[in-house]
Coordinates of C-alpha atoms and ligand atoms in Angstrom, one line a residue:
S1 CA 10.9 3.7 -47.6
Q2 CA 12.4 7.2 -46.9
F3 CA 15.6 5.3 -45.6
A4 CA 16.2 3.5 -49.0
S5 CA 19.5 4.5 -50.7
R6 CA 19.2 6.4 -54.1
Y7 CA 21.6 5.8 -56.9
Q8 CA 22.1 7.9 -59.9
T9 CA 23.2 6.8 -63.2
E10 CA 23.1 8.2 -66.9
V11 CA 21.1 5.2 -68.4
L12 CA 19.1 2.6 -66.6
I13 CA 18.5 -0.7 -68.6
V14 CA 15.6 -2.9 -67.4
G15 CA 16.5 -6.7 -68.1
A16 CA 20.0 -8.6 -68.4
G17 CA 18.9 -10.8 -71.5
F18 CA 20.2 -10.6 -75.1
A19 CA 18.7 -7.1 -75.2
G20 CA 20.0 -5.6 -71.9
I21 CA 23.4 -7.0 -72.6
Y22 CA 23.8 -5.7 -76.1
L23 CA 22.4 -2.3 -75.2
L24 CA 25.0 -2.2 -72.2
H25 CA 28.0 -3.2 -74.5
K26 CA 27.1 -0.5 -77.1
L27 CA 26.1 2.4 -74.7
R28 CA 29.3 1.9 -72.8
G29 CA 31.4 1.8 -76.4
S30 CA 29.8 5.3 -76.7
G31 CA 30.6 6.5 -73.3
F32 CA 27.4 6.3 -71.6
Q33 CA 27.2 5.3 -67.8
C34 CA 24.8 2.6 -67.5
L35 CA 23.2 0.5 -64.9
V36 CA 21.0 -2.9 -65.6
L37 CA 18.3 -3.8 -63.4
E38 CA 17.5 -7.5 -63.6
A39 CA 14.6 -9.2 -61.9
T40 CA 16.0 -12.7 -61.6
D41 CA 19.4 -13.7 -60.1
S42 CA 21.2 -14.6 -63.6
L43 CA 21.9 -13.4 -66.9
G44 CA 20.1 -14.8 -70.0
G45 CA 16.6 -13.4 -69.9
T46 CA 14.1 -15.9 -71.7
W47 CA 17.1 -18.8 -71.3
N48 CA 17.4 -18.2 -67.5
C49 CA 13.8 -18.7 -66.9
N50 CA 12.8 -21.1 -69.3
R51 CA 14.1 -24.3 -67.9
Y52 CA 11.3 -26.6 -68.6
P53 CA 12.1 -30.2 -70.0
G54 CA 13.2 -30.0 -73.6
S55 CA 13.6 -26.2 -73.7
R56 CA 15.8 -25.4 -76.8
V57 CA 15.9 -22.4 -79.2
D58 CA 14.5 -23.0 -82.8
T59 CA 16.7 -20.7 -84.6
N60 CA 19.7 -22.2 -85.5
V61 CA 23.3 -21.0 -84.7
P62 CA 25.3 -19.3 -85.8
L63 CA 22.5 -17.0 -86.8
Y64 CA 21.1 -17.0 -83.4
Q65 CA 23.7 -15.1 -81.4
L66 CA 25.1 -11.7 -80.6
S67 CA 27.2 -10.1 -83.3
I68 CA 29.8 -9.0 -80.8
P69 CA 33.3 -10.1 -82.3
E70 CA 35.2 -10.5 -78.8
V71 CA 32.1 -13.1 -77.9
W72 CA 31.5 -15.0 -81.3
A73 CA 35.4 -15.3 -81.9
T74 CA 36.0 -17.1 -78.4
W75 CA 32.9 -19.4 -78.7
T76 CA 32.2 -22.7 -79.8
W77 CA 28.5 -24.3 -80.0
T78 CA 28.0 -28.0 -79.5
E79 CA 24.6 -28.2 -81.5
R80 CA 22.9 -26.5 -84.3
F81 CA 19.8 -25.9 -82.1
P82 CA 21.4 -25.4 -78.7
D83 CA 19.5 -26.3 -75.9
R84 CA 18.9 -24.0 -72.8
D85 CA 21.8 -25.3 -70.8
E86 CA 24.1 -24.6 -73.5
L87 CA 22.5 -21.0 -74.0
S88 CA 22.9 -20.4 -70.0
R89 CA 26.7 -21.3 -70.5
Y90 CA 26.8 -18.9 -73.4
F91 CA 25.7 -16.2 -71.2
E92 CA 28.1 -16.7 -68.7
H93 CA 30.8 -16.7 -71.6
V94 CA 29.5 -13.2 -72.7
D95 CA 29.8 -12.2 -69.0
S96 CA 33.5 -13.5 -69.0
V97 CA 34.3 -11.7 -72.1
L98 CA 32.6 -8.4 -71.7
N99 CA 32.5 -8.2 -67.8
V100 CA 28.6 -7.6 -68.0
K101 CA 27.8 -8.4 -64.2
K102 CA 29.9 -5.6 -62.8
D103 CA 26.9 -3.4 -64.0
V104 CA 23.9 -5.3 -63.3
L105 CA 21.9 -5.5 -60.2
F106 CA 20.3 -8.7 -59.9
N107 CA 17.0 -9.6 -57.8
S108 CA 15.9 -6.0 -58.8
K109 CA 12.4 -5.9 -60.3
V110 CA 11.0 -2.4 -61.2
V111 CA 7.9 -1.8 -59.4
S112 CA 7.7 1.9 -60.6
A113 CA 9.0 4.4 -63.1
Q114 CA 8.3 8.0 -63.7
Y115 CA 10.0 10.7 -65.8
L116 CA 10.0 14.1 -63.7
V117 CA 9.9 17.0 -66.3
D118 CA 11.4 19.8 -64.0
A119 CA 14.5 17.6 -63.0
S120 CA 14.9 15.6 -66.4
M121 CA 15.1 12.7 -64.6
W122 CA 13.7 9.2 -64.5
T123 CA 12.8 8.0 -60.8
V124 CA 12.7 4.3 -60.8
R125 CA 12.0 2.1 -57.7
I126 CA 12.6 -1.7 -57.5
S127 CA 10.7 -4.3 -55.0
D128 CA 12.8 -3.7 -52.1
G129 CA 12.4 -0.1 -52.0
T130 CA 15.6 1.2 -53.5
S131 CA 15.3 4.1 -55.8
F132 CA 17.4 5.1 -59.0
T133 CA 17.5 8.2 -61.0
S134 CA 18.6 8.3 -64.6
R135 CA 18.7 10.6 -67.6
F136 CA 17.4 7.6 -69.9
L137 CA 15.3 4.3 -69.3
L138 CA 15.7 1.7 -71.6
L139 CA 13.3 -1.4 -71.7
A140 CA 14.8 -4.9 -72.7
T141 CA 12.4 -6.7 -70.7
G142 CA 11.6 -9.4 -73.8
F143 CA 8.3 -10.0 -75.5
A144 CA 7.5 -13.1 -73.3
S145 CA 8.3 -12.5 -69.9
K146 CA 5.0 -12.3 -68.3
P147 CA 3.7 -16.0 -68.0
Y148 CA -0.2 -16.3 -68.9
I149 CA -1.8 -18.8 -66.7
P150 CA -5.5 -19.6 -67.2
E151 CA -7.7 -18.8 -64.0
W152 CA -8.6 -22.7 -63.5
A153 CA -4.9 -23.4 -63.1
A154 CA -4.8 -20.9 -59.8
S155 CA -6.6 -23.3 -57.8
D156 CA -4.6 -24.4 -55.0
T157 CA -6.5 -27.8 -54.4
F158 CA -4.3 -30.0 -56.3
R159 CA -2.5 -32.5 -54.6
G160 CA 0.1 -33.0 -57.3
T161 CA 2.7 -30.3 -58.9
T162 CA 1.8 -27.6 -61.3
C163 CA 4.4 -25.5 -62.9
H164 CA 4.3 -23.0 -65.8
S165 CA 7.1 -23.5 -68.4
A166 CA 9.0 -20.3 -67.6
C167 CA 8.8 -21.0 -63.8
W168 CA 10.1 -24.3 -63.8
P169 CA 12.2 -24.9 -60.9
S170 CA 16.0 -25.0 -61.3
S171 CA 16.1 -28.2 -59.5
G172 CA 13.4 -29.8 -62.0
V173 CA 10.5 -31.9 -61.3
D174 CA 10.8 -35.6 -60.8
L175 CA 8.8 -36.8 -63.7
V176 CA 9.9 -40.6 -64.1
G177 CA 7.1 -42.9 -64.0
K178 CA 4.7 -40.0 -63.3
R179 CA 1.4 -39.4 -64.8
V180 CA 1.6 -35.8 -66.6
A181 CA -0.4 -33.3 -68.1
V182 CA 1.0 -30.9 -70.7
I183 CA -1.6 -28.0 -71.3
G184 CA -0.9 -26.2 -74.8
T185 CA 1.1 -27.1 -78.0
G186 CA 2.8 -23.9 -78.9
A187 CA 6.5 -24.2 -79.2
T188 CA 6.8 -24.6 -75.5
G189 CA 4.3 -27.2 -75.4
V190 CA 5.7 -29.3 -78.3
Q191 CA 9.2 -29.1 -76.8
M192 CA 7.8 -30.1 -73.3
A193 CA 5.6 -33.0 -74.7
Q194 CA 8.3 -34.4 -77.1
E195 CA 10.7 -34.5 -74.0
I196 CA 8.4 -35.7 -71.2
S197 CA 7.0 -38.5 -73.2
R198 CA 10.4 -40.1 -72.6
Q199 CA 10.1 -40.1 -68.9
A200 CA 6.2 -40.2 -68.0
S201 CA 4.4 -43.4 -67.2
H202 CA 1.4 -41.6 -69.2
L203 CA 1.6 -38.3 -70.8
Y204 CA -1.8 -36.4 -71.6
V205 CA -1.3 -33.5 -74.2
F206 CA -4.2 -31.0 -74.1
Q207 CA -4.1 -29.6 -77.5
R208 CA -6.6 -26.7 -78.6
T209 CA -5.0 -26.2 -81.8
P210 CA -2.7 -28.4 -83.5
N211 CA 1.1 -26.8 -84.1
L212 CA 2.0 -26.9 -87.8
C213 CA 6.0 -28.1 -86.6
L214 CA 8.6 -28.2 -88.9
P215 CA 11.5 -30.8 -88.7
M216 CA 14.6 -29.2 -87.0
R217 CA 17.1 -31.6 -88.5
Q218 CA 19.2 -31.1 -85.4
R219 CA 23.0 -32.0 -85.5
K220 CA 26.1 -31.7 -83.6
L221 CA 28.6 -29.2 -84.7
D222 CA 32.3 -29.3 -84.3
Y223 CA 34.9 -26.9 -83.6
A224 CA 36.8 -27.5 -87.0
E225 CA 33.7 -26.5 -89.0
Q226 CA 32.7 -23.7 -87.2
D227 CA 36.4 -22.1 -87.0
A228 CA 36.1 -22.7 -90.7
A229 CA 33.1 -20.7 -90.8
R230 CA 34.1 -18.0 -88.3
A231 CA 35.6 -15.5 -90.9
D232 CA 32.2 -15.2 -92.7
L233 CA 30.2 -14.3 -89.6
P234 CA 30.5 -10.7 -89.9
R235 CA 28.9 -11.1 -93.4
L236 CA 26.2 -12.9 -91.9
F237 CA 25.6 -10.9 -89.0
K238 CA 25.3 -7.8 -91.5
H239 CA 23.2 -9.6 -94.0
R240 CA 20.4 -10.9 -91.4
L241 CA 19.8 -7.4 -90.7
T242 CA 18.9 -6.7 -94.2
T243 CA 16.5 -9.5 -94.5
T244 CA 12.5 -9.6 -93.8
A245 CA 12.8 -11.0 -90.2
G246 CA 16.2 -11.3 -89.3
Y247 CA 16.8 -14.9 -90.5
A248 CA 19.3 -15.9 -93.2
D249 CA 16.8 -16.3 -95.9
E250 CA 14.3 -14.5 -97.7
P251 CA 11.0 -15.8 -99.3
A252 CA 11.7 -16.9 -102.9
K253 CA 11.3 -14.2 -105.5
R254 CA 8.6 -15.8 -107.4
S255 CA 5.1 -16.9 -107.4
I256 CA 4.0 -20.3 -106.3
F257 CA 1.9 -20.4 -109.5
S258 CA 4.9 -20.0 -111.9
D259 CA 6.2 -23.1 -111.1
S260 CA 4.8 -26.6 -112.3
P261 CA 3.2 -29.0 -109.9
E262 CA 6.8 -31.1 -110.1
E263 CA 8.8 -28.0 -109.6
R264 CA 6.9 -27.1 -106.5
T265 CA 7.1 -30.4 -105.0
A266 CA 10.9 -30.4 -105.7
F267 CA 11.2 -26.8 -104.0
F268 CA 9.1 -28.0 -101.1
E269 CA 10.9 -31.0 -100.7
R270 CA 14.3 -29.2 -100.7
L271 CA 13.3 -26.5 -98.0
W272 CA 11.8 -29.7 -95.9
D273 CA 15.1 -31.5 -96.1
E274 CA 17.1 -28.5 -94.9
G275 CA 14.9 -28.3 -92.0
G276 CA 14.6 -25.4 -89.3
F277 CA 12.5 -22.5 -90.5
K278 CA 13.5 -22.9 -94.2
F279 CA 10.1 -24.1 -95.1
W280 CA 8.7 -21.0 -93.4
T281 CA 11.3 -18.2 -94.2
A282 CA 12.5 -19.4 -97.6
N283 CA 9.2 -20.4 -99.0
Y284 CA 7.6 -18.9 -102.1
Q285 CA 6.9 -15.2 -101.6
D286 CA 2.9 -15.5 -101.9
V287 CA 2.5 -18.1 -99.3
L288 CA 1.5 -15.6 -96.6
L289 CA -0.3 -13.4 -99.0
D290 CA -2.4 -15.6 -101.2
E291 CA -4.9 -18.3 -99.9
E292 CA -4.5 -20.7 -102.5
A293 CA -0.6 -20.6 -102.3
N294 CA -1.3 -21.0 -98.6
R295 CA -3.3 -23.8 -99.0
M296 CA -0.4 -25.6 -101.4
A297 CA 1.9 -25.1 -98.4
Y298 CA -0.5 -26.6 -96.0
D299 CA -1.2 -29.4 -98.0
F300 CA 2.6 -30.4 -98.4
W301 CA 3.1 -30.0 -94.7
A302 CA -0.1 -32.2 -93.9
G303 CA 1.2 -34.9 -96.4
Q304 CA 4.5 -35.1 -94.7
T305 CA 3.3 -35.0 -91.2
R306 CA 0.3 -37.3 -91.6
A307 CA 2.5 -40.2 -92.9
R308 CA 4.3 -40.0 -89.4
V309 CA 1.2 -40.9 -87.1
A310 CA 0.0 -44.4 -87.6
D311 CA -3.1 -44.0 -85.2
A312 CA -6.1 -42.5 -87.4
Q313 CA -7.6 -40.6 -84.6
K314 CA -4.4 -38.9 -83.6
R315 CA -3.7 -38.1 -87.2
D316 CA -6.6 -36.3 -87.4
M317 CA -5.7 -34.3 -84.3
L318 CA -2.0 -33.6 -85.1
A319 CA -2.2 -33.2 -88.7
P320 CA -5.8 -32.6 -89.9
V321 CA -6.6 -32.8 -93.5
D322 CA -8.1 -29.1 -93.5
P323 CA -6.0 -26.4 -91.9
P324 CA -6.9 -25.3 -88.5
H325 CA -5.6 -21.7 -89.7
G326 CA -3.4 -20.3 -92.6
W327 CA 0.0 -22.1 -92.8
G328 CA 2.7 -20.0 -91.3
C329 CA 0.4 -17.3 -90.0
R330 CA 1.2 -18.3 -86.4
R331 CA 4.8 -19.2 -85.4
P332 CA 5.6 -22.6 -86.4
C333 CA 8.1 -24.5 -84.0
L334 CA 10.6 -27.4 -84.7
E335 CA 10.4 -30.8 -83.5
S336 CA 12.6 -33.6 -83.9
D337 CA 10.4 -36.9 -83.2
Y338 CA 7.3 -35.0 -81.7
Y339 CA 4.9 -37.2 -84.1
E340 CA 6.7 -40.6 -83.0
Q341 CA 6.6 -39.7 -79.6
L342 CA 2.9 -38.6 -79.6
S343 CA 1.9 -41.7 -81.6
K344 CA 3.1 -43.9 -78.7
P345 CA 0.3 -46.0 -76.7
H346 CA 1.4 -44.2 -73.3
V347 CA 0.5 -40.8 -74.8
S348 CA -3.1 -39.3 -75.2
V349 CA -3.9 -36.3 -77.2
I350 CA -6.7 -34.7 -75.9
D351 CA -8.7 -32.5 -77.9
V352 CA -10.0 -29.4 -75.7
S353 CA -11.2 -27.1 -78.5
R354 CA -14.8 -28.1 -77.7
A355 CA -14.8 -29.3 -74.4
P356 CA -12.1 -26.9 -72.5
I357 CA -10.5 -27.6 -69.1
V358 CA -12.4 -26.0 -66.6
A359 CA -10.9 -27.4 -63.2
L360 CA -7.6 -28.2 -61.6
T361 CA -9.3 -30.5 -59.0
E362 CA -7.4 -32.4 -56.0
D363 CA -6.4 -35.2 -58.3
G364 CA -6.1 -33.8 -61.8
L365 CA -8.0 -32.0 -64.6
R366 CA -11.8 -31.9 -65.4
T367 CA -13.0 -30.7 -68.9
S368 CA -16.4 -29.1 -69.7
D369 CA -17.7 -32.5 -70.9
G370 CA -17.2 -34.1 -67.4
A371 CA -14.2 -36.0 -68.2
V372 CA -11.6 -36.5 -65.7
Y373 CA -7.9 -36.9 -65.9
E374 CA -6.0 -38.0 -62.9
V375 CA -2.4 -36.8 -63.1
D376 CA 0.7 -36.2 -60.6
V377 CA 2.0 -33.3 -62.7
V378 CA 0.6 -30.4 -64.7
G379 CA 2.9 -28.5 -66.9
L380 CA 1.3 -25.4 -68.1
A381 CA 2.7 -24.3 -71.8
T382 CA 0.1 -21.7 -72.0
G383 CA 2.2 -19.0 -73.2
F384 CA 2.9 -15.2 -72.1
D385 CA 0.9 -12.2 -72.1
A386 CA 3.2 -11.5 -74.8
L387 CA 4.6 -8.0 -76.2
T388 CA 2.7 -5.6 -73.8
G389 CA 2.7 -7.8 -70.6
S390 CA 6.1 -6.9 -69.3
M391 CA 5.8 -3.3 -70.1
L392 CA 2.6 -3.1 -68.4
D393 CA 4.1 -5.1 -65.6
M394 CA 6.5 -2.5 -64.0
G395 CA 4.6 0.6 -62.9
L396 CA 5.6 2.5 -65.4
A397 CA 3.6 6.0 -65.4
S398 CA 3.6 8.8 -67.9
T399 CA 5.0 12.4 -66.9
S400 CA 1.6 13.3 -65.7
G401 CA 1.3 10.4 -63.5
A402 CA -1.0 8.0 -65.4
P403 CA -0.3 4.3 -65.7
L404 CA 0.7 3.0 -69.0
A405 CA -2.4 1.0 -69.0
E406 CA -4.6 4.1 -69.1
K407 CA -2.8 5.2 -72.4
W408 CA -3.4 1.9 -74.0
S409 CA -6.9 1.5 -72.8
N410 CA -8.2 2.3 -76.3
G411 CA -5.5 0.3 -78.1
V412 CA -1.7 0.2 -78.0
A413 CA 0.0 3.1 -79.4
S414 CA 3.9 3.7 -79.9
Y415 CA 6.3 5.4 -82.2
L416 CA 8.3 2.9 -84.2
G417 CA 7.6 0.3 -81.6
A418 CA 10.5 1.9 -79.6
A419 CA 9.3 4.9 -78.0
L420 CA 6.1 6.4 -76.3
A421 CA 4.1 9.7 -76.0
G422 CA 4.2 10.7 -72.4
Y423 CA 7.6 8.9 -71.8
P424 CA 10.5 11.2 -72.5
N425 CA 13.7 9.6 -73.0
L426 CA 12.4 6.1 -72.9
F427 CA 13.3 3.6 -75.5
Y428 CA 12.5 0.0 -75.7
V429 CA 13.3 -3.1 -77.9
F430 CA 11.7 -6.3 -79.0
A431 CA 8.3 -5.7 -77.6
A432 CA 4.9 -4.0 -78.3
H433 CA 4.6 -2.7 -82.0
G434 CA 8.3 -3.5 -83.0
P435 CA 9.3 -5.8 -85.8
T436 CA 9.3 -8.8 -82.9
A437 CA 8.1 -11.7 -84.9
S438 CA 11.8 -12.5 -85.9
N439 CA 15.1 -13.9 -85.0
G440 CA 15.6 -12.4 -81.4
P441 CA 19.2 -11.2 -81.7
S442 CA 18.5 -9.6 -85.0
C443 CA 15.6 -7.7 -84.1
I444 CA 17.3 -6.7 -80.8
E445 CA 20.3 -5.4 -82.6
L446 CA 18.3 -3.5 -85.3
Q447 CA 16.5 -1.7 -82.8
S448 CA 19.3 -1.2 -80.3
D449 CA 21.8 0.2 -82.8
W450 CA 18.9 2.7 -83.7
I451 CA 18.5 3.9 -80.0
V452 CA 22.4 4.2 -79.5
H453 CA 22.7 6.5 -82.6
V454 CA 19.5 8.5 -81.2
M455 CA 21.2 8.8 -78.0
V456 CA 24.9 9.8 -79.4
K457 CA 23.2 12.3 -81.7
M458 CA 21.1 13.8 -78.5
R459 CA 24.4 14.4 -76.6
R460 CA 26.2 16.1 -79.9
D461 CA 23.1 18.3 -80.6
G462 CA 22.6 19.3 -76.8
I463 CA 19.2 17.6 -76.5
E464 CA 18.0 17.1 -72.9
S465 CA 15.1 15.1 -73.9
L466 CA 13.1 13.5 -76.9
E467 CA 9.4 12.4 -76.5
P468 CA 7.3 11.3 -79.5
T469 CA 4.4 13.4 -80.6
V470 CA 0.9 11.8 -80.6
E471 CA 0.4 12.5 -84.2
A472 CA 3.8 10.4 -84.7
E473 CA 2.5 7.7 -82.5
R474 CA -0.8 7.8 -84.7
D475 CA 0.7 7.7 -87.9
W476 CA 2.8 4.6 -86.8
T477 CA -0.2 2.8 -85.4
S478 CA -2.1 3.3 -88.2
L479 CA 0.7 2.1 -90.7
L480 CA 1.1 -0.9 -88.5
H481 CA -2.3 -2.0 -88.5
S482 CA -2.6 -1.5 -92.4
V483 CA 0.6 -3.6 -93.0
Y484 CA -0.9 -6.1 -90.8
Q485 CA -4.2 -6.4 -92.6
A486 CA -2.6 -7.0 -95.8
S487 CA -1.0 -10.1 -94.7
L488 CA -2.7 -13.5 -94.3
V489 CA -1.7 -13.4 -90.5
S490 CA -4.4 -11.1 -89.9
N491 CA -6.9 -13.9 -90.3
T492 CA -5.2 -15.9 -87.5
R493 CA -5.6 -15.8 -83.9
S494 CA -2.5 -15.7 -81.7
W495 CA -0.2 -13.8 -79.2
Y496 CA 0.5 -11.8 -82.2
D497 CA -2.8 -9.9 -81.7
G498 CA -3.2 -10.4 -78.1
S499 CA -6.1 -12.9 -78.5
N500 CA -4.4 -15.6 -76.7
V501 CA -5.0 -13.9 -73.3
P502 CA -8.8 -13.6 -72.7
T503 CA -8.9 -10.3 -71.0
K504 CA -6.8 -8.6 -73.6
R505 CA -8.0 -6.2 -76.5
M506 CA -7.5 -8.0 -79.9
E507 CA -5.2 -6.0 -81.9
P508 CA -2.1 -6.0 -84.2
L509 CA 0.9 -5.6 -81.8
I510 CA 3.6 -6.4 -84.3
F511 CA 4.9 -4.6 -87.3
F512 CA 5.0 -6.9 -90.3
G513 CA 6.7 -4.7 -92.9
G514 CA 10.0 -6.3 -92.6
F515 CA 13.3 -4.9 -91.1
P516 CA 14.2 -2.8 -94.4
L517 CA 11.3 -0.8 -94.2
Y518 CA 11.4 -0.6 -90.6
R519 CA 15.0 0.3 -90.3
E520 CA 14.4 2.9 -93.4
L521 CA 11.6 4.6 -91.2
C522 CA 13.7 4.7 -88.1
Y523 CA 16.7 6.3 -89.7
N524 CA 14.6 8.8 -91.5
A525 CA 13.3 10.1 -88.2
L526 CA 17.1 10.4 -87.0
D527 CA 18.3 11.9 -90.1
E528 CA 15.4 14.5 -90.2
N529 CA 16.3 16.0 -86.9
F530 CA 14.3 13.6 -85.1
K531 CA 11.0 13.7 -87.1
G532 CA 8.0 12.8 -84.9
F533 CA 9.7 13.6 -81.7
N534 CA 9.4 16.9 -79.6
I535 CA 12.7 17.9 -78.7
R536 CA 13.7 19.9 -75.4
Y537 CA 17.0 21.3 -75.5
R538 CA 19.3 21.6 -72.8
H539 CA 19.5 25.7 -73.2
D540 CA 15.7 25.6 -73.3
K541 CA 15.7 23.9 -70.0
Q542 CA 18.1 26.4 -68.5
E543 CA 16.3 29.6 -69.9
G544 CA 13.2 27.8 -68.0
Ligands
LIG601 P1 2.0 -20.0 -77.2 O1 2.4 -20.1 -78.5 O2 0.8 -19.0 -76.9 O3 1.3 -21.4 -76.8 C1 0.6 -21.4 -75.9 C2 -0.6 -22.6 -76.2 O4 -1.5 -22.9 -74.9 C3 -1.4 -22.8 -77.1 O5 -1.3 -24.0 -77.8 C4 -2.8 -22.3 -76.7 O6 -3.8 -22.9 -77.5 C5 -2.6 -23.3 -75.5 N1 -3.7 -22.9 -74.3 C6 -3.5 -21.3 -73.7 N2 -4.7 -21.7 -72.7 C7 -5.0 -22.8 -72.7 C8 -6.1 -23.4 -71.9 N3 -6.6 -22.7 -71.3 N4 -6.4 -24.8 -72.2 C9 -5.5 -25.1 -73.2 N5 -4.8 -24.8 -74.0 C10 -4.6 -23.5 -74.0 O7 3.1 -19.9 -75.9 P2 4.5 -20.6 -76.1 O8 5.0 -20.4 -74.7 O9 4.4 -22.1 -76.6 O10 5.3 -20.0 -77.1 C11 5.4 -18.7 -76.9 C12 6.6 -18.1 -77.8 O11 7.8 -18.2 -77.1 C13 6.9 -18.9 -79.1 O12 6.3 -18.6 -80.1 C14 8.4 -18.6 -79.2 O13 8.7 -17.3 -80.0 C15 8.9 -18.8 -78.1 P3 -4.3 -22.1 -78.7 O14 -3.3 -22.5 -79.8 O15 -4.3 -20.7 -78.2 O16 -5.6 -22.6 -79.2

């Protein structure tokens, strides 16, 4: 409204999860004045929103956390794979150490943002009408913050409770003794089903594609163990940025075919026993490049998994003899006793690959073959409009006023998965076109450190604004596409390519060239006086 107050700051950061907090901390350290706008009422981003039963990170600590010394030196984890509540406490700890909240405006969802060239300012509005101006706009909105809800689920005739995983009420949903449906078996659906099976009188798991889950091997961590390892953390945090995807491991530097069958089995077993993502991140180098190598990894996975499901019908649904898609070409997830829980008689696994769910009725769900499932609660673990959804959902407009959706109508374009032609002084992390299929905190720090370097150099060189050229975007986008095509990942449909949302264009949305190449390209652009960017110097502006 015309009465709304206006605030001015040097940098506006959107989102107060790992990315927003890290950017705030680094920019404060470099003398920038920042304000963070956060749509919800708490810190933590994805860990604030994802309150569904069983919500837990599946990258282990100490790998999964911020590298900020004041924070890790004073924090102790209780489990190797912390749950959502522990991660929430971690964010409170981050705040107590860094005093984050004093620079965060909560309940402030951005609804419009445009760069005004004449004023060299971003003008940003939030849902209550308040306007802000800033020199820089940094998006730290996460890759999975806009839920995807199938059309049929929007019906309001259902008499029971229906919730998407990312909108689960903080007061919880009473599931004890209830008939519950979980829709989807991505990382979220697996965690939900594993947990809800312990409470529900009957659980129906609606599976379209089986998840090729890996054993988590959860364990408790104690203070003494972590304290002893603390001195090594700076090395670990540095190391994770040099690996392909920000984990501690790299694929083994040998071909699967150079080992004998016995050696291969021994190697697979070792990775399997270590648990977590090892079987994915530390496997033979050709598993994601060569179909035969990939099949060997799948066969080992299926052998281990099928042995855990006694019921023949469920066994073929959960871990089929033939792979539903390339092994590791979708992000696997971690489980503790998913297969044992789903084997129980009060759990039904419904294959909806051929007969999809078509309606949410008064009493439950109906599939296209006419079958009806009466339930009290429907948990939607149907995923997200990932990577692009949150960027498109905040009213971003180019300097000429065109919405971002227009720019991307023939395909997503970006420069380095961090900047956009038509959007001067805007940078973003951990979303479209970034090396986002990776350990979140690692990717966020890699990209944010570069952005901070860019902003410091701009200040030093008297640069008013930077905006990528259309040619630089074209080159980056075509490199991203060709790297993607070289991987077996390109043969598999998932949120990596937008195909999980029916209305979305199918195209590679992630840079699969690995952190080292990504870093090299980013720092080359920086070192070569902002190669790929149009530069507007402050004196240009003064001279008109
Ligand atoms: P995902 O990985 O996108 O999983 C969504 C799941 O929901 C997936 O199994 C889908 O089946 C399924 N789905 C989607 N729509 C339907 C309908 N209409 N009917 C039945 N099943 C459906 O999202 P998550 O939340 O699990 O995980 C997202 C990321 O967050 C994860 O990778 C981690 O990084 C954290 P499909 O497989 O497409 O056949």
